[in-house]
GROMACS .gro file of C-alpha atoms in nm:
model
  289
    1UNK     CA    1  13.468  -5.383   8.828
    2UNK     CA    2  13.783  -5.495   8.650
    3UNK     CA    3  13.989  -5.439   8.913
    4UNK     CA    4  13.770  -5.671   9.138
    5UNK     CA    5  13.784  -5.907   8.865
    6UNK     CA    6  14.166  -5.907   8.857
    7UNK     CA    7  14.188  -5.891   9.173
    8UNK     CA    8  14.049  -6.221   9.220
    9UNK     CA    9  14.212  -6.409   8.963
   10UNK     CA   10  14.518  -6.276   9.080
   11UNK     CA   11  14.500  -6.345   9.450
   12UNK     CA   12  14.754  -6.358   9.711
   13UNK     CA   13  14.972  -6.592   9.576
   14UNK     CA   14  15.127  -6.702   9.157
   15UNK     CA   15  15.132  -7.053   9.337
   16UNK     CA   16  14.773  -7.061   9.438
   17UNK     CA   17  14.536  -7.232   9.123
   18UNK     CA   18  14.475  -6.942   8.853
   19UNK     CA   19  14.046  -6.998   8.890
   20UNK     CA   20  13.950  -6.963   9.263
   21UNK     CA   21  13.647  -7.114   9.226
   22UNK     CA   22  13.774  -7.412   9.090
   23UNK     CA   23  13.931  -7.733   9.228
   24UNK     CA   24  14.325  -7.709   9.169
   25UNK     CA   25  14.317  -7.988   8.932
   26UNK     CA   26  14.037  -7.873   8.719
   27UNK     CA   27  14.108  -7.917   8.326
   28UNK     CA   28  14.011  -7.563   8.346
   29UNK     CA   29  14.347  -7.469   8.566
   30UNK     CA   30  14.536  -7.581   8.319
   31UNK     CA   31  14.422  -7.329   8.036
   32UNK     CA   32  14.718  -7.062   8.034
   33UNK     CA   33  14.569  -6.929   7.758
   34UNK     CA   34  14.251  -6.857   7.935
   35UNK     CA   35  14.424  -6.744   8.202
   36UNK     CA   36  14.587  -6.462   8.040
   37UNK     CA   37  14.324  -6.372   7.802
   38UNK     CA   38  14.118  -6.265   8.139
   39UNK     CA   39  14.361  -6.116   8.375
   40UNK     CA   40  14.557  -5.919   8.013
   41UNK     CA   41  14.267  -5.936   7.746
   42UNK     CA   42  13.897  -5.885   7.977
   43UNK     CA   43  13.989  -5.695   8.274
   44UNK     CA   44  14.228  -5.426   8.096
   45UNK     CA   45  14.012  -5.373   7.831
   46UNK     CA   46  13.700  -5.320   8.079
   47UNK     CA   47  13.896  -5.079   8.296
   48UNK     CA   48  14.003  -4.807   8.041
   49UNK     CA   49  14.274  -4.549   8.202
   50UNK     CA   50  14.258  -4.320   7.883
   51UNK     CA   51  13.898  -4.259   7.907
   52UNK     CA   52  13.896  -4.176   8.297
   53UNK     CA   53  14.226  -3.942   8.211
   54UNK     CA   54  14.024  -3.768   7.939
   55UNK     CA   55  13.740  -3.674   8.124
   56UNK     CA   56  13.940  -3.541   8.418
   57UNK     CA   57  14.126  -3.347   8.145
   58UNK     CA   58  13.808  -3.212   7.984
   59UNK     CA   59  13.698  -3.134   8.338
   60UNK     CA   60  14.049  -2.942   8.372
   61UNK     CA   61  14.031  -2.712   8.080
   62UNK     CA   62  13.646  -2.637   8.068
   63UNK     CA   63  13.612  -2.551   7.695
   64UNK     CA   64  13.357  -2.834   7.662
   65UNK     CA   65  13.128  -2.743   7.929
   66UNK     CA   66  13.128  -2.340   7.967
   67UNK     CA   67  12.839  -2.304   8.195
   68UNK     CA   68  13.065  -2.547   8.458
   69UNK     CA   69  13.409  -2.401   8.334
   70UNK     CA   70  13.751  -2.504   8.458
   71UNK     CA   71  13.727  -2.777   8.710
   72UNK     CA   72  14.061  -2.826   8.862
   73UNK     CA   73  13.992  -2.924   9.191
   74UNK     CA   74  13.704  -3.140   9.128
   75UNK     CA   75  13.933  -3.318   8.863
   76UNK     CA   76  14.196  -3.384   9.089
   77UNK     CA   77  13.925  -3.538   9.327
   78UNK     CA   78  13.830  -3.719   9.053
   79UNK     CA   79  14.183  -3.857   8.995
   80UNK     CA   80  14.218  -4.004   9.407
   81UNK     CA   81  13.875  -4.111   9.413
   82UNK     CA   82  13.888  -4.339   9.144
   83UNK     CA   83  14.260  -4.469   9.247
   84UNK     CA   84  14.135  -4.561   9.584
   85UNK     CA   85  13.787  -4.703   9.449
   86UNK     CA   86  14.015  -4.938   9.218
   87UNK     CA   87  14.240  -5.061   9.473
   88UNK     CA   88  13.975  -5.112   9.733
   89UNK     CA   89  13.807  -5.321   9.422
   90UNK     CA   90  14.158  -5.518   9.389
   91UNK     CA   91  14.139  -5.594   9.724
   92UNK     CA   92  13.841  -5.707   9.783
   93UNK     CA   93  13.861  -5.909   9.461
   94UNK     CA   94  14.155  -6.089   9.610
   95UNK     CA   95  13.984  -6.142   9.942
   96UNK     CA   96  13.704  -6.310   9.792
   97UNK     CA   97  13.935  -6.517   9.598
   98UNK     CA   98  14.105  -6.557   9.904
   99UNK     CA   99  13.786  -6.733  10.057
  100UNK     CA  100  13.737  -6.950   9.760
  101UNK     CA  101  14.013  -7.102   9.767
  102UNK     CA  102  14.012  -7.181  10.173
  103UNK     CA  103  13.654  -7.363  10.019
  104UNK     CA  104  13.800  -7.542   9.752
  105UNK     CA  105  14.151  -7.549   9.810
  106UNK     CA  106  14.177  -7.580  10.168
  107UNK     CA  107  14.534  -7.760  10.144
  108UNK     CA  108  14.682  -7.431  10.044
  109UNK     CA  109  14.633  -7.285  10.375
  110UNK     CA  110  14.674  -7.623  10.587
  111UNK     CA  111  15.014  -7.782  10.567
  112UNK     CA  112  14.853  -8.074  10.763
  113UNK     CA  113  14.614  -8.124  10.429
  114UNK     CA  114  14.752  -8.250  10.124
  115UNK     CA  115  14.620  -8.231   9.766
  116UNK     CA  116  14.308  -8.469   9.683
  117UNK     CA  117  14.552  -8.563   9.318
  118UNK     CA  118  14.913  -8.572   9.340
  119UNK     CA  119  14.957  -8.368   8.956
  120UNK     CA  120  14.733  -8.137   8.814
  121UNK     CA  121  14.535  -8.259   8.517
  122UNK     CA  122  14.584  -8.159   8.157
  123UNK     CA  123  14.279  -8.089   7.970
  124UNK     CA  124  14.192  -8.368   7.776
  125UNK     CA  125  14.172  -8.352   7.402
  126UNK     CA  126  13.752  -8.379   7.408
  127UNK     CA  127  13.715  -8.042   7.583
  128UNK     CA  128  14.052  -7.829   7.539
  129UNK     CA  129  13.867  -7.640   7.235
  130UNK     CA  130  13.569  -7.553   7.446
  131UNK     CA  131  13.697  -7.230   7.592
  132UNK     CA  132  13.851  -7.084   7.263
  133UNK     CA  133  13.536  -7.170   7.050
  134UNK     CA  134  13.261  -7.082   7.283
  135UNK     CA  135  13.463  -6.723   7.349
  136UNK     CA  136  13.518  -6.657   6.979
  137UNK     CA  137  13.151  -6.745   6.873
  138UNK     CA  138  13.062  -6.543   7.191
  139UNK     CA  139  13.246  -6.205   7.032
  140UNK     CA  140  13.104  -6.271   6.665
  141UNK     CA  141  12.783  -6.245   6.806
  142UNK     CA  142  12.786  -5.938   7.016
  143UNK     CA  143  12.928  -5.768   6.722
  144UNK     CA  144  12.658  -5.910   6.465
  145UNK     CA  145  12.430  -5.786   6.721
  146UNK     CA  146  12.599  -5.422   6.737
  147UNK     CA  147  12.622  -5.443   6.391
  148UNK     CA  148  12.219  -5.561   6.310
  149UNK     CA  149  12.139  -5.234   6.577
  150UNK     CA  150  12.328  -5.056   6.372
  151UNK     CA  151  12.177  -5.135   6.002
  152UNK     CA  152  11.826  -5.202   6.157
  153UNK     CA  153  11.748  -4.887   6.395
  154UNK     CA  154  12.091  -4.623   6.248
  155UNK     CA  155  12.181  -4.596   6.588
  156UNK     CA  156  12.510  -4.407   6.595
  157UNK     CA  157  12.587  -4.598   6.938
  158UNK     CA  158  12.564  -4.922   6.781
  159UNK     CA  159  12.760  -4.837   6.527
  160UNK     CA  160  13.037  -4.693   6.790
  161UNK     CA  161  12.996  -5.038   6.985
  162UNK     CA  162  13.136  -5.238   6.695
  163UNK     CA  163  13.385  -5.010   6.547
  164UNK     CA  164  13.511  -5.038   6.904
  165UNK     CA  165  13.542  -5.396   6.937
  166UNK     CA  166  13.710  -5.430   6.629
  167UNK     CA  167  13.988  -5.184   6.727
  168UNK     CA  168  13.969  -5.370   7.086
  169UNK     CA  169  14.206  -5.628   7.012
  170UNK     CA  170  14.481  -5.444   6.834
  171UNK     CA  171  14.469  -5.186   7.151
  172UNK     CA  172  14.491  -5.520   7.355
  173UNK     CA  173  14.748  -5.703   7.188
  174UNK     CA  174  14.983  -5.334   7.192
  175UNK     CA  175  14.975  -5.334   7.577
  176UNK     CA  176  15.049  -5.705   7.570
  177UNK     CA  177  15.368  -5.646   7.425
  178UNK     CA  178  15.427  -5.324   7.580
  179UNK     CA  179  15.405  -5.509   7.888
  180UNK     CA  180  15.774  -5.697   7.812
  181UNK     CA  181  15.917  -5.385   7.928
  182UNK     CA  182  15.849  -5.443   8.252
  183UNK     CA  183  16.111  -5.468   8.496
  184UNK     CA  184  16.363  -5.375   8.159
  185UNK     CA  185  16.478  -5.027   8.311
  186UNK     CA  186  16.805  -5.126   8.414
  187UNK     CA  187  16.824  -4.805   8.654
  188UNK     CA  188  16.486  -4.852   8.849
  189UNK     CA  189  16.387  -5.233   8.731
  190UNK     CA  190  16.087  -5.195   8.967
  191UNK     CA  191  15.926  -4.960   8.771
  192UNK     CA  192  15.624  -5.111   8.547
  193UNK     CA  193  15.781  -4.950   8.238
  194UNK     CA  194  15.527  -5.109   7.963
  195UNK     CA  195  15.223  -5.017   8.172
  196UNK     CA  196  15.323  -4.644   8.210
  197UNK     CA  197  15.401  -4.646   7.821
  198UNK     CA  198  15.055  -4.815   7.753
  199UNK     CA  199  14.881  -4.584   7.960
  200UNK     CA  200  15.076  -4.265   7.850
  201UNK     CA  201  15.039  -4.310   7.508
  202UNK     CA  202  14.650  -4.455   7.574
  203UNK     CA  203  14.620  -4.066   7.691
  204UNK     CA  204  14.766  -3.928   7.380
  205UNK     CA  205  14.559  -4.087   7.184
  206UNK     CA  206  14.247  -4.040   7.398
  207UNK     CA  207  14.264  -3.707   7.424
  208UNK     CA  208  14.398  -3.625   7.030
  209UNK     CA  209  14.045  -3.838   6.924
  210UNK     CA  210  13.862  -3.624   7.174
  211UNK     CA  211  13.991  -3.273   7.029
  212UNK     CA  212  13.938  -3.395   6.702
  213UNK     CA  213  13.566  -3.493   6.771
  214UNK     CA  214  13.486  -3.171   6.965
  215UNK     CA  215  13.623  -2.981   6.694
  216UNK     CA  216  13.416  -3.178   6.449
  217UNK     CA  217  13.755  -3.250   6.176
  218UNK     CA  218  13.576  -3.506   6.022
  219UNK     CA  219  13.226  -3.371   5.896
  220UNK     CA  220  12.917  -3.538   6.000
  221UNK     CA  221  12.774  -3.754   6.285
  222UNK     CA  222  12.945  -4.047   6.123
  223UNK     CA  223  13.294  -3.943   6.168
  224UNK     CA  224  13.229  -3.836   6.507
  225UNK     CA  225  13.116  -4.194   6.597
  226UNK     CA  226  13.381  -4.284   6.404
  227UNK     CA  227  13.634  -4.076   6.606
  228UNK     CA  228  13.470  -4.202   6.944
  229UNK     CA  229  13.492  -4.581   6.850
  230UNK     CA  230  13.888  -4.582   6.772
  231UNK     CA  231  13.888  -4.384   7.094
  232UNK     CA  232  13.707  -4.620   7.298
  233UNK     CA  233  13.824  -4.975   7.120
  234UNK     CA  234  14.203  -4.926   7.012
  235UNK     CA  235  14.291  -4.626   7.354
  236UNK     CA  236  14.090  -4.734   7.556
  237UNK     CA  237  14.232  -5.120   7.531
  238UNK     CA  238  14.564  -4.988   7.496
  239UNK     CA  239  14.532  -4.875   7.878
  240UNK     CA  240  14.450  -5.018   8.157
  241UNK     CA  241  14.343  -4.909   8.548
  242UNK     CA  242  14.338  -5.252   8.674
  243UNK     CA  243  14.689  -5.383   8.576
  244UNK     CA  244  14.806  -5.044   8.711
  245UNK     CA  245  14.644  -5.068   9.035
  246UNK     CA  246  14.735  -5.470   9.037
  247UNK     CA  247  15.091  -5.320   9.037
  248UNK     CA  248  15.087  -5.044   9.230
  249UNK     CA  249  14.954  -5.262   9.550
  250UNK     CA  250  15.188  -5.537   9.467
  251UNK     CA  251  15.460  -5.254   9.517
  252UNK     CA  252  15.306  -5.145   9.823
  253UNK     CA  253  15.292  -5.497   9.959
  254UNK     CA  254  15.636  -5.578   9.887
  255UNK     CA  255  15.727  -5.215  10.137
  256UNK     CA  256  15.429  -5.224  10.350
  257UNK     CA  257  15.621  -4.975  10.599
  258UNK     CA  258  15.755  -4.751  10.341
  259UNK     CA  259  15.542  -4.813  10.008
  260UNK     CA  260  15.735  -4.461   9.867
  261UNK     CA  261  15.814  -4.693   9.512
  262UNK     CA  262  15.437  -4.728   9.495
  263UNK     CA  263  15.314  -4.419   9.544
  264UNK     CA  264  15.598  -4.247   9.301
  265UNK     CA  265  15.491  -4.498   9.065
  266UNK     CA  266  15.032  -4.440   9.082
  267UNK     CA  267  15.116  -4.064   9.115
  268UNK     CA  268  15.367  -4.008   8.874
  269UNK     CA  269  15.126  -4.203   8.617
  270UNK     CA  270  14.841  -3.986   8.699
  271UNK     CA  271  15.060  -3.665   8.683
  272UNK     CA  272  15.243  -3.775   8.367
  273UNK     CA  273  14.897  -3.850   8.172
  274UNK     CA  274  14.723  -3.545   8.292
  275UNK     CA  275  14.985  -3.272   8.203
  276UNK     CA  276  15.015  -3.458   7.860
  277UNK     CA  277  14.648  -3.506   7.753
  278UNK     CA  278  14.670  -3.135   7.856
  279UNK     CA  279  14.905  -3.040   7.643
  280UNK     CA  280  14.767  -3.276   7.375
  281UNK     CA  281  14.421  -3.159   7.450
  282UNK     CA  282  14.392  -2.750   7.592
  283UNK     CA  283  14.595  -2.626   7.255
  284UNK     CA  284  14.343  -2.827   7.025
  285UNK     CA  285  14.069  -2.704   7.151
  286UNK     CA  286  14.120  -2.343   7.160
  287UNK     CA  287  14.358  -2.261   6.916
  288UNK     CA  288  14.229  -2.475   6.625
  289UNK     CA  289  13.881  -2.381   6.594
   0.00000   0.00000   0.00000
């Protein structure tokens, strides 16, 4: 579902207006803040590339689950049919957007049409603070409400829910700045080098938590919960499967006869997290206990 959601704030085109469904000089398309806090902040925190990779790890090594035991093959299934589920999402995402915007911004597509306002409008000072308040007050209350499920019922998952979204944004705001390194590797500057790094060290982490909670390190139900909330929260917003598949088509579109950049690129993320949650995960699990 992210990656739909990216893919249709993204769309075909940086020139087209950032909110499809939105005329181009909506106060709204003038919210940069906004803009990024959905496409960077929402959609790669809702598509989490650590947990997937940790499940297809577990899956791998089959200490968790002996009655099933090593899964290799249906792992590796696991791995293609989730890439091509997310960019079929990312496309169709930016096809809706596509239509959209032939609605309500039909000069982008007619050069015989020209825009209804020659500039686009700034938001005006009575309703700039509209977006930032009512998202903030949204947050504080979906935590209060984790947080009264918690104290009220002692449901561990409650308790796991808010941990999580208080280690959300520090996951978040690590891949945000991660993401300056792409395009800095001066020998292949088409690689999405901050991605990969977000994503690789999303599986580290991911896959050291879920050692550590199989092995039960920290005693009692509460430090399990514990365990799974940093997992979740701070890993699993510190990667991201829909700014990697955003990428990894917008390689493939850029060489649609010979997309070889972005298939070394989705396969040698995939590869590179797998063998290291492995290695992170396999020695934990049966040499520690």
């Amino acid at each position: 579902f992210g990656s739909f959601i990216i893919g249709f704030f993204t769309g075909h085109s940086s020139e087209w207006p950032a909110i499809p469904f939105l005329k181009h000089d909506h106060p709204l398309q003038g919210e940069q803040g906004l803009h990024l806090g959905i496409r960077t902040a929402l959609c790669g925190s809702l598509t989490t590339f650590s947990s997937w990779n940790s499940q297809m790890v577990l899956m791998m090594d089959g200490t968790a689950n002996p009655y099933l035991g090593t899964q290799v093959v249906s792992a590796l299934f696991g791995y293609m049919t989730g890439l091509q589920v997310s960019i079929v999402s990312f496309r169709a995402g930016r096809t809706l957007s596509a239509w959209f915007q032939n609605r309500n911004n039909p000069h982008l597509f007619d050069s015989n049409l020209t825009r209804t306002a020659s500039e686009l409008r700034a938001c005006n000072n009575h309703c700039y603070w509209l977006s930032p308040v009512a998202l903030v007050l949204s947050i504080f209350v979906l935590i209060a409400l984790y947080i009264w499920g918690d104290v009220y019922w002692g449901i561990s998952y409650y308790r796991e829910l808010w941990i999580a979204c208080l280690m959300s944004p520090f996951g978040t705001i690590a891949r945000w700045k991660l993401s300056t390194l792409n395009g800095k590797w001066s020998k292949y500057p088409w690689f999405p080098l901050g991605t990969w790094l977000a994503n690789f060290t999303g599986s580290i982490l991911s896959a050291a938590l879920t050692a550590m909670a199989y092995l039960n390190i920290v005693n009692g139900e509460g430090g399990t919960t514990v365990l799974a909330a940093i997992s979740l929260g701070f890993a699993g917003s510190l990667s991201t499967v829909s700014t990697y598949v955003k990428e990894t088509v917008e390689l493939s579109d850029k060489n649609p006869f010979h997309d070889r950049k972005a298939f070394v690129y989705s396969h040698f993320t995939m590869l590179s997290c797998c063998f290291v949650g492995l290695l992170v995960y396999s020695p934990l699990v049966r040499y520690a206990a």
